[in-house]
């Protein structure tokens, strides 16, 4: 039986800065290479809660501030409820930068204005202001979640906001080089059920192919309610790219 | 220190730097002059009649500034222009300093400056330009420039202070640029494209200004030329593309739709200055590309053409143009040094899907060659055989391999980022530029 996945891309036109589309491309290609039928649903502003509900895997990227305000307006109570239920139910998802912040409790702007988040992830973000440097540069981390011992990920971060995790959420990784969530506590990203939030662009998936596979695998397991083992792909180029940048920044 | 002293010192410094081969010395004198006198530029210009022309935008600055220079020169005006690498305050101060006469005064008719996005507003505090040409804003080096919205907000501050006597030449097809015309009392003139046959339906991903600059509703386009440039209107507040003062040049010396915009901008400038159609044609007819921009170089008997590709839009436009030129041999060179931006994620915003074909042989080099190779590997609907994709981190070797494998009657198209372009040029022409 040919397996099928629906990948929901939340706000592709508004939340797609820093090459985040690469994540969609990688999830698509790596599914297709394994003969998994994958459909990308472009959830642009105005999509219905029902369309969102039909997705097996979710992705949302970062954005410019102006765009983020449009998203906040489009996120109706009904859509928020559906997204929250899906995440609680264990629908896997990857939320980068702006999206990651948006899932938290709140975002405090430099002037003190508080923007309410979706309150799905127990974390908050504060922007210390224009005079404090943005956290920009190549980053490498060790994954602490998933018991993936010694698994390294590489990426590029560029964010003004500092994110602090609450009690009810686990960090995704420990920073080796770079800043991560806030530049202080060495944590990077967050994991809640099967949802991952992270500041890592680059984009994150092309040079960390096992992470892309983890998302595909979890989406299939959730959908087909069985243990899934994905076929191995030839990742020589991906791993060369991964090791090359790791060596360059170490 | 008095400016006269600074100018003499600056010239000595520049000569010294040239003699000692420390590069062309294009920004050092300005650096010192500004250190000694913060208002060096302002004070020097107050005593001169040289008209200042500023050109800003993400893509096309060098080409447009050079086109303007050529039109003016061919029509008997005395002109000087800054070098590409000298487009921040230091570089502009240096260019002014080095173009003063023996008495330390500026006597040219025009000075043409291409200006870095972040230096535009600070520069306007120091001088009152005769003309400002604003070309476009695309996503570019997000690690350095930040997001497009923040550049627009910053530019608006500078534009607001322009007097009536300044002419502001704006790209009507770029919504955010066009909307800057509402923020000023300067004399505004718009260029754009009107030929709907040039529009395209291919999906272009990296579009930044698809939302109304006034009310933030989603814009509709009757024609899209590329990225977010096109004939746009807002369905909600009725804001729309302003009517054009110029939509066509009497001739286009360079290929590619993006060069039609650059040429139209330069021609509109010339018309505003009162040049006739004949004079404009005269200025354009022998125009050759600025270095690295469609420049053709012969190397060991083979023809190489360089297409600077520094952000998603310029990469897309380079790919579109070389595909139209029937490209079969490509060399993509991706660097991540300061002039390129250290974040290479932009390659995933480019639409390799629309332009790469299985017939192309693709060589890849540069500091981040493996990232670029992954972008090519993950190009959707494209299956590239391993023998058609060659990765060689050492640029000299990559160029030699690519040239060797290019048949005699074909062209090798090299698409480098900025620092990669300088490096490539050094290898294939044996000369150092900056």
XYZ file of C-alpha atoms in Angstrom:
684
model
C 0.000 0.000 0.000
C 1.374 3.390 -0.960
C 1.431 5.631 2.061
C 0.291 9.214 1.905
C 1.053 12.288 3.978
C -0.438 15.755 4.008
C 2.100 18.383 4.992
C 0.457 21.606 6.132
C 2.554 24.717 5.593
C 1.137 27.461 7.785
C 1.310 30.901 6.175
C 3.807 30.170 3.385
C 3.490 33.691 2.001
C 3.719 35.499 5.299
C 5.998 33.284 7.369
C 8.755 32.164 5.047
C 11.791 34.278 5.663
C 15.418 33.017 5.774
C 14.994 30.177 3.290
C 12.587 28.268 5.527
C 10.954 26.866 2.406
C 13.967 24.553 2.219
C 12.387 22.528 5.026
C 9.267 21.905 2.956
C 11.395 20.949 -0.045
C 13.440 18.496 2.023
C 10.384 16.861 3.641
C 8.779 16.561 0.210
C 11.786 15.123 -1.579
C 12.729 12.683 1.169
C 9.164 11.361 1.219
C 9.023 11.068 -2.562
C 12.376 9.272 -2.693
C 10.755 6.630 -0.467
C 7.680 6.448 -2.616
C 5.523 8.132 0.009
C 2.843 10.245 -1.574
C 3.175 13.701 -0.048
C 0.878 16.615 -0.610
C 1.818 20.107 0.545
C -1.163 22.136 1.690
C -0.457 25.853 1.466
C -2.361 27.314 4.393
C -2.357 30.958 3.364
C -4.398 33.539 5.262
C -8.058 32.750 5.009
C -7.675 28.930 5.158
C -10.284 27.021 7.092
C -9.905 25.157 10.366
C -10.998 22.040 8.493
C -8.092 22.283 6.046
C -5.730 22.582 8.975
C -7.305 19.538 10.594
C -6.648 17.385 7.531
C -2.859 17.676 7.918
C -0.574 14.901 9.196
C 2.502 17.075 9.634
C 2.823 20.827 10.183
C 5.434 23.429 9.420
C 5.548 27.140 10.146
C 8.488 29.513 9.621
C 9.678 32.924 10.704
C 8.526 36.326 9.513
C 8.999 40.042 9.486
C 7.127 41.836 12.269
C 4.607 43.386 9.897
C 3.731 39.967 8.487
C 3.426 38.474 11.963
C 0.676 40.970 12.791
C -1.334 39.830 9.762
C -0.967 36.235 10.934
C -2.132 37.108 14.429
C -5.274 38.605 12.921
C -5.919 35.583 10.727
C -5.544 33.119 13.601
C -9.180 32.965 14.661
C -10.236 31.350 17.925
C -11.441 28.319 15.996
C -8.113 27.869 14.205
C -6.206 28.331 17.447
C -8.323 25.678 19.088
C -7.745 23.212 16.245
C -3.994 23.817 16.170
C -3.794 23.443 19.922
C -5.757 20.185 19.823
C -3.587 18.801 17.037
C -0.388 19.544 18.936
C -1.825 18.074 22.160
C -2.893 15.021 20.191
C 0.698 14.497 19.032
C 0.511 15.644 15.400
C 4.182 16.265 14.606
C 5.279 19.730 13.616
C 8.284 21.966 13.160
C 8.026 25.611 14.205
C 10.928 27.917 13.421
C 11.835 31.307 14.905
C 8.745 33.549 14.684
C 6.446 30.519 14.701
C 8.265 29.078 17.712
C 7.791 32.338 19.620
C 4.172 32.511 18.528
C 3.378 29.137 20.148
C 4.624 30.394 23.515
C 2.835 32.329 26.247
C 3.775 35.816 25.110
C 6.260 37.967 23.231
C 7.355 41.164 24.912
C 8.480 43.793 22.422
C 11.345 46.182 23.082
C 8.934 48.949 24.115
C 7.230 46.709 26.646
C 4.164 45.861 24.543
C 3.014 42.319 25.214
C 1.818 40.208 22.293
C -0.150 37.222 23.501
C 0.998 33.865 22.159
C -0.995 30.715 21.490
C 0.069 29.376 24.928
C 0.705 25.878 23.634
C 4.405 25.860 24.500
C 5.227 26.836 28.083
C 7.752 29.548 27.266
C 7.972 33.279 26.782
C 10.111 35.581 24.692
C 11.413 39.060 25.373
C 13.092 41.464 23.022
C 15.677 43.442 25.010
C 15.583 46.347 22.537
C 17.424 47.761 19.573
C 20.557 48.575 21.561
C 21.098 44.949 22.462
C 22.617 42.857 19.717
C 20.574 40.384 17.701
C 21.779 36.829 18.058
C 23.222 36.095 14.635
C 25.557 33.413 13.335
C 26.232 29.785 12.627
C 25.097 27.465 15.387
C 25.752 23.868 16.345
C 23.873 21.947 19.016
C 23.727 18.502 20.584
C 20.299 17.004 20.645
C 19.134 16.261 24.165
C 15.607 15.185 23.333
C 14.773 11.868 21.647
C 17.652 10.110 23.437
C 19.660 10.748 20.326
C 22.963 10.582 22.103
C 25.716 12.590 20.467
C 23.530 13.603 17.575
C 24.641 17.028 16.349
C 22.667 19.577 14.399
C 23.934 22.626 12.513
C 22.131 25.752 11.378
C 22.119 29.524 11.299
C 20.319 31.728 13.797
C 19.194 35.342 13.509
C 16.826 36.575 16.197
C 16.336 39.578 18.455
C 14.011 37.863 20.932
C 15.293 35.853 23.898
C 13.207 32.820 24.776
C 12.964 31.304 28.253
C 11.457 27.871 28.839
C 8.909 27.141 31.569
C 8.560 24.005 33.687
C 6.265 22.139 31.364
C 8.510 21.963 28.354
C 11.854 20.385 27.492
C 14.658 22.004 25.521
C 15.326 20.393 22.151
C 19.086 20.677 22.345
C 22.136 21.993 24.129
C 24.125 24.757 22.422
C 27.707 23.890 21.503
C 28.516 26.933 19.376
C 26.198 29.918 19.064
C 23.417 31.398 21.204
C 20.252 29.284 21.099
C 17.130 30.312 23.001
C 18.562 33.271 24.867
C 22.348 33.246 24.747
C 22.544 32.498 28.479
C 21.302 29.079 29.522
C 22.742 27.051 26.617
C 19.361 25.638 25.686
C 18.125 25.681 22.121
C 14.579 25.117 20.965
C 11.870 23.161 22.703
C 10.042 19.862 22.387
C 6.463 19.290 23.387
C 4.925 15.939 22.492
C 5.808 15.595 18.806
C 6.193 19.313 18.156
C 9.565 20.992 17.837
C 10.282 24.689 18.145
C 13.679 26.072 17.184
C 15.615 29.179 16.253
C 17.650 27.236 13.729
C 17.399 28.400 10.158
C 19.921 27.442 7.557
C 17.363 26.012 6.806
C 17.434 23.369 9.538
C 16.524 20.197 7.629
C 18.817 19.943 4.560
C 21.997 19.491 6.600
C 20.293 17.496 9.380
C 18.507 14.866 7.298
C 17.855 12.486 10.204
C 15.677 15.178 11.778
C 13.623 15.449 8.594
C 13.248 11.663 8.659
C 12.188 11.721 12.299
C 9.332 14.086 11.431
C 8.256 11.961 8.460
C 8.425 8.793 10.530
C 6.417 10.267 13.395
C 3.791 11.593 11.011
C 3.416 8.161 9.401
C 3.294 6.344 12.746
C 0.648 8.724 14.015
C -1.422 8.405 10.881
C -1.129 4.641 10.330
C -0.918 3.731 14.031
C 1.965 1.330 13.566
C 5.733 1.273 13.988
C 7.376 2.603 10.846
C 10.930 2.155 9.705
C 11.964 4.377 6.823
C 14.206 3.128 4.015
C 17.719 4.447 4.227
C 18.665 7.070 1.658
C 22.079 7.961 0.344
C 22.916 10.938 2.565
C 26.566 11.264 1.684
C 26.208 14.838 0.399
C 23.992 15.895 3.317
C 26.465 14.545 5.852
C 29.453 16.064 4.042
C 27.688 19.442 4.166
C 26.892 18.891 7.857
C 30.437 17.900 8.804
C 31.971 20.632 6.668
C 30.139 23.454 8.427
C 30.613 21.840 11.826
C 34.354 21.766 11.260
C 34.355 25.295 9.900
C 32.711 26.793 12.984
C 34.286 24.592 15.656
C 41.282 69.776 11.031
C 40.410 71.911 8.028
C 39.080 70.062 5.004
C 41.867 71.408 2.774
C 44.413 69.705 4.980
C 42.382 66.520 5.114
C 42.147 66.465 1.328
C 45.920 66.794 0.873
C 46.552 64.156 3.496
C 43.936 61.876 1.966
C 45.557 62.095 -1.444
C 48.954 61.275 -0.006
C 47.449 58.348 1.860
C 45.783 57.045 -1.268
C 48.994 57.287 -3.305
C 50.877 55.528 -0.586
C 48.311 52.766 -0.451
C 48.479 52.361 -4.239
C 52.270 52.317 -4.226
C 52.424 49.749 -1.474
C 49.754 47.735 -3.265
C 47.349 47.710 -0.320
C 44.391 47.641 -2.687
C 43.159 50.667 -4.596
C 42.998 52.756 -1.435
C 39.380 53.556 -2.110
C 38.020 53.895 1.420
C 40.987 54.760 3.667
C 41.248 58.493 2.945
C 37.521 58.932 3.570
C 37.766 56.946 6.765
C 40.384 59.332 8.132
C 38.699 62.451 6.793
C 35.426 61.513 8.527
C 37.266 60.630 11.728
C 38.869 64.079 11.766
C 35.769 65.937 10.632
C 32.418 64.245 10.976
C 30.865 66.692 8.492
C 33.651 66.415 5.944
C 31.208 65.537 3.151
C 28.763 68.312 3.980
C 31.408 71.017 4.206
C 33.176 69.962 1.022
C 29.932 69.978 -0.967
C 28.727 73.320 0.394
C 31.487 75.018 -1.586
C 30.825 73.258 -4.885
C 28.334 73.157 -7.726
C 28.788 69.455 -8.453
C 25.386 67.805 -8.709
C 25.018 64.641 -6.650
C 23.129 61.647 -8.008
C 22.395 58.781 -5.598
C 21.407 55.288 -6.693
C 20.107 52.818 -4.101
C 18.316 49.476 -4.104
C 19.106 45.822 -3.514
C 19.925 44.887 -7.078
C 21.184 46.874 -10.082
C 22.984 49.753 -8.336
C 26.299 49.378 -10.114
C 24.781 48.829 -13.549
C 22.371 51.756 -13.224
C 25.008 54.137 -11.846
C 27.349 53.159 -14.677
C 24.609 53.659 -17.280
C 23.965 57.162 -15.916
C 27.695 57.931 -15.950
C 27.976 56.784 -19.566
C 25.046 58.873 -20.785
C 26.448 61.962 -19.087
C 30.011 61.396 -20.288
C 28.996 60.755 -23.887
C 27.204 64.075 -23.795
C 30.180 66.075 -22.696
C 29.607 66.287 -18.965
C 32.376 65.798 -16.465
C 31.454 62.980 -14.129
C 32.932 60.759 -11.475
C 31.462 57.649 -9.855
C 32.314 55.634 -6.747
C 33.649 52.090 -7.017
C 31.240 49.320 -6.020
C 33.147 48.472 -2.877
C 33.071 52.115 -1.792
C 29.353 52.608 -1.307
C 29.255 53.419 2.390
C 30.018 56.805 3.975
C 33.796 56.192 4.054
C 33.857 55.239 0.405
C 31.771 58.209 -0.654
C 33.934 60.613 1.332
C 37.009 59.059 -0.300
C 35.586 59.334 -3.785
C 34.781 63.008 -3.236
C 38.196 63.674 -1.758
C 40.109 61.990 -4.558
C 38.131 63.856 -7.207
C 38.942 67.351 -5.976
C 41.209 69.499 -8.143
C 44.600 70.945 -7.179
C 42.887 73.664 -5.162
C 41.036 71.007 -3.194
C 37.706 71.884 -4.799
C 35.161 69.788 -6.657
C 34.664 70.975 -10.209
C 32.961 68.061 -12.005
C 29.415 68.560 -13.284
C 28.105 65.399 -11.656
C 29.063 62.866 -8.987
C 27.251 59.514 -9.216
C 27.103 57.431 -6.066
C 25.687 53.997 -5.611
C 24.762 53.791 -1.941
C 24.588 50.832 0.424
C 21.082 50.291 1.836
C 22.158 51.065 5.399
C 24.121 54.195 4.420
C 21.338 55.879 2.453
C 19.614 57.770 5.255
C 22.815 58.746 7.125
C 24.201 60.100 3.839
C 21.108 62.247 3.252
C 21.893 64.001 6.527
C 25.187 65.151 5.025
C 24.152 66.189 1.532
C 21.249 67.320 -0.617
C 21.215 65.283 -3.809
C 20.138 66.637 -7.166
C 18.561 63.277 -7.975
C 17.846 60.069 -6.067
C 17.156 56.847 -7.975
C 15.545 54.031 -5.968
C 15.512 50.736 -7.827
C 13.994 47.963 -5.720
C 14.123 46.158 -2.386
C 14.513 42.413 -2.265
C 15.541 40.155 0.537
C 19.308 40.243 0.724
C 21.793 39.469 3.465
C 19.254 39.325 6.255
C 22.100 38.932 8.722
C 23.407 42.362 7.778
C 20.554 44.459 6.469
C 17.682 42.975 8.425
C 14.299 42.604 6.882
C 12.972 44.584 3.944
C 10.373 46.349 6.109
C 13.035 47.818 8.370
C 15.002 49.197 5.412
C 11.863 50.851 4.037
C 11.087 52.445 7.402
C 14.624 53.768 7.551
C 14.618 55.120 4.004
C 11.347 56.891 4.637
C 13.096 59.029 7.265
C 15.627 60.171 4.674
C 13.074 60.694 1.904
C 10.865 62.884 4.087
C 13.628 65.459 4.457
C 14.268 65.885 0.718
C 13.508 69.381 -0.650
C 11.307 70.229 -3.665
C 14.391 70.794 -5.768
C 15.465 67.148 -5.596
C 14.178 64.735 -8.219
C 13.190 61.335 -6.867
C 13.151 58.594 -9.494
C 11.208 55.580 -8.260
C 10.406 52.112 -9.512
C 6.610 52.130 -9.755
C 6.507 48.331 -10.090
C 7.958 47.745 -6.610
C 5.086 48.564 -4.213
C 7.204 49.644 -1.237
C 9.467 51.795 -3.431
C 6.530 53.358 -5.258
C 4.839 54.207 -1.975
C 7.885 56.233 -0.873
C 6.686 58.812 -3.411
C 3.846 59.646 -1.018
C 6.250 60.546 1.771
C 7.998 63.474 0.127
C 7.634 66.934 -1.364
C 10.464 66.187 -3.829
C 9.746 66.068 -7.560
C 8.778 62.405 -8.104
C 8.994 60.552 -11.428
C 8.199 56.870 -11.923
C 9.693 54.258 -14.222
C 8.481 50.712 -14.700
C 7.626 48.181 -17.378
C 4.411 48.055 -19.372
C 4.889 45.278 -21.922
C 2.653 42.530 -20.549
C 4.353 39.963 -22.778
C 7.353 40.199 -20.429
C 5.265 39.010 -17.503
C 5.679 35.540 -16.208
C 3.532 32.921 -14.638
C 6.291 30.778 -13.161
C 6.139 30.556 -9.419
C 8.691 32.848 -7.891
C 9.053 32.188 -4.278
C 11.067 34.942 -2.687
C 8.699 37.858 -2.942
C 8.848 40.355 -0.151
C 6.251 43.034 -0.764
C 3.080 41.252 -1.730
C 1.121 43.230 0.813
C -0.177 46.761 0.476
C 2.386 49.239 1.814
C -0.473 51.344 3.135
C -3.189 49.034 4.521
C -1.376 45.640 4.524
C -4.092 43.879 2.478
C -2.860 41.356 -0.065
C -2.051 42.981 -3.393
C -3.349 41.735 -6.728
C -1.239 41.793 -9.887
C -2.449 42.022 -13.466
C 1.138 41.273 -14.559
C 4.164 40.108 -12.591
C 7.515 40.749 -14.250
C 9.535 39.006 -11.576
C 9.487 38.578 -7.814
C 7.118 41.252 -6.441
C 7.694 43.644 -9.349
C 4.685 44.136 -11.572
C 1.457 45.971 -12.263
C -0.089 45.854 -8.821
C -3.072 47.232 -7.005
C -4.632 46.978 -3.603
C -8.182 45.616 -3.684
C -8.940 47.142 -0.297
C -7.652 50.715 -0.165
C -7.374 51.124 -3.958
C -3.734 52.117 -3.855
C -2.189 51.096 -7.169
C 0.921 51.256 -9.253
C 1.494 54.932 -10.069
C 1.351 55.928 -13.730
C 4.676 55.782 -15.476
C 6.746 58.653 -16.830
C 8.854 56.103 -18.672
C 8.220 52.502 -19.662
C 10.628 51.897 -22.530
C 14.150 52.847 -23.472
C 15.112 53.567 -27.103
C 17.596 50.721 -26.721
C 18.664 48.092 -24.214
C 22.404 47.405 -24.140
C 22.188 44.433 -21.716
C 20.064 41.303 -21.706
C 17.697 40.263 -18.928
C 14.482 41.836 -17.755
C 16.211 43.217 -14.648
C 18.466 45.240 -16.926
C 15.394 46.717 -18.595
C 14.542 48.191 -15.209
C 18.103 49.460 -14.713
C 18.127 51.004 -18.184
C 14.688 52.582 -17.755
C 15.832 54.155 -14.485
C 18.914 55.662 -16.164
C 16.923 56.868 -19.178
C 14.278 58.495 -16.999
C 17.076 60.296 -15.177
C 18.459 61.523 -18.522
C 15.020 62.712 -19.647
C 14.524 64.578 -16.379
C 17.848 66.297 -17.030
C 16.628 67.357 -20.474
C 18.604 65.006 -22.708
C 17.035 64.181 -26.060
C 16.263 60.697 -27.370
C 19.269 60.937 -29.739
C 21.592 61.942 -26.924
C 20.343 59.067 -24.793
C 20.861 56.545 -27.608
C 24.354 57.888 -28.113
C 25.025 57.345 -24.427
C 23.772 53.776 -24.414
C 24.919 52.330 -27.692
C 28.485 51.343 -26.778
C 27.693 50.420 -23.203
C 29.445 47.343 -21.901
C 28.660 45.541 -18.701
C 29.989 46.622 -15.356
C 32.473 44.075 -14.071
C 30.993 40.766 -13.105
C 27.574 41.708 -14.460
C 27.145 39.757 -17.690
C 30.781 40.458 -18.371
C 32.371 38.250 -21.042
C 35.942 37.072 -20.567
C 38.048 34.805 -22.735
C 40.027 32.281 -20.792
C 42.285 29.742 -22.494
C 40.347 30.103 -25.718
C 36.970 29.511 -24.135
C 34.259 32.054 -23.519
C 33.148 32.693 -19.935
C 30.281 34.955 -18.981
C 29.876 36.160 -15.396
C 26.482 36.748 -13.789
C 26.810 38.153 -10.279
C 24.199 36.299 -8.193
C 24.072 37.592 -4.667
C 20.521 37.076 -3.396
C 17.435 35.040 -4.369
C 16.168 37.592 -6.872
C 19.457 38.194 -8.613
C 20.123 34.429 -8.647
C 16.682 33.803 -10.174
C 17.180 36.528 -12.754
C 20.647 35.255 -13.653
C 19.277 31.724 -14.071
C 16.350 32.972 -16.129
C 18.639 34.960 -18.416
C 21.220 32.209 -18.956
C 18.451 29.697 -19.634
C 17.172 32.054 -22.335
C 20.725 32.214 -23.675
C 20.726 28.405 -23.947
C 23.208 27.704 -21.154
C 24.510 24.143 -20.897
C 27.627 24.601 -18.753
C 27.264 26.279 -15.368
C 29.555 27.027 -12.481
C 27.819 28.157 -9.274
C 30.126 29.700 -6.667
C 28.727 30.294 -3.180
C 30.785 32.128 -0.566
C 29.734 33.245 2.922
C 32.191 36.061 3.635
C 31.250 39.502 4.943
C 30.426 41.017 1.517
C 28.248 37.990 0.646
C 26.442 37.729 3.954
C 27.343 34.933 6.347
C 23.879 33.377 6.096
C 23.578 31.232 2.962
C 19.998 30.108 3.593
C 18.835 32.448 0.817
C 19.694 29.833 -1.792
C 16.561 27.973 -0.660
C 14.451 31.005 -1.547
C 15.715 30.860 -5.133
C 13.673 28.978 -7.710
C 16.196 26.528 -9.105
C 13.073 24.469 -9.911
C 12.103 26.876 -12.669
C 15.451 27.160 -14.391
C 17.750 24.162 -13.941
C 17.355 21.394 -16.506
C 18.760 17.847 -16.642
C 20.744 18.785 -19.765
C 22.870 21.258 -17.843
C 26.242 20.283 -16.522
C 26.593 21.983 -13.170
C 29.918 22.652 -11.460
C 29.827 23.941 -7.899
C 32.511 25.682 -5.873
C 33.024 28.242 -3.106
C 33.242 28.290 0.703
C 29.757 26.814 0.950
C 29.804 24.550 -2.098
C 28.118 21.678 -0.247
C 25.167 23.862 0.707
C 24.761 24.861 -2.922
C 25.113 21.236 -4.008
C 22.283 20.293 -1.644
C 20.097 23.028 -3.104
C 20.691 21.543 -6.545
C 20.146 17.972 -5.311
C 16.833 18.992 -3.758
C 15.599 20.854 -6.815
C 12.099 19.566 -7.277
C 11.158 17.655 -10.420
C 14.800 17.490 -11.355
C 16.840 14.341 -11.263
C 20.488 15.138 -11.734
C 22.880 12.341 -12.537
C 26.065 12.389 -10.565
C 28.141 12.933 -13.686
C 26.266 16.168 -14.346
C 26.975 17.577 -10.889
C 30.599 18.234 -9.989
C 31.621 19.659 -6.609
C 35.087 21.167 -6.331
C 35.797 23.360 -3.285
C 38.977 24.861 -4.770
C 37.850 27.634 -7.114
C 40.897 27.659 -9.386
C 40.467 23.935 -9.979
C 36.699 24.229 -10.419
C 37.167 26.916 -13.078
C 39.864 24.929 -14.870
C 37.777 21.739 -14.824
C 34.655 23.527 -16.015
C 36.524 25.351 -18.777
C 38.235 22.159 -19.936
C 34.896 20.398 -20.197
C 33.177 23.272 -22.019
C 33.052 22.631 -25.779
C 34.755 25.255 -27.959
C 31.589 26.774 -29.356
C 29.853 27.008 -26.001
C 29.958 29.473 -23.120
C 30.659 28.649 -19.519
C 28.250 30.646 -17.379
C 29.618 31.445 -13.932
C 27.155 32.567 -11.246
C 29.148 33.775 -8.223
C 28.264 35.651 -5.050
C 30.033 38.980 -4.578
C 33.347 37.906 -3.058
C 33.313 34.826 -5.289
C 32.944 37.110 -8.304
C 36.011 39.125 -7.303
C 37.948 35.915 -6.766
C 36.782 34.410 -10.060
C 37.675 37.563 -11.934
C 41.108 37.572 -10.413
C 41.661 34.039 -11.644
C 40.313 34.499 -15.160
C 41.641 37.981 -15.878
C 44.758 37.810 -13.722
C 43.853 41.183 -12.257
C 42.898 42.299 -8.789
C 40.037 44.772 -8.700
C 39.630 46.014 -5.190
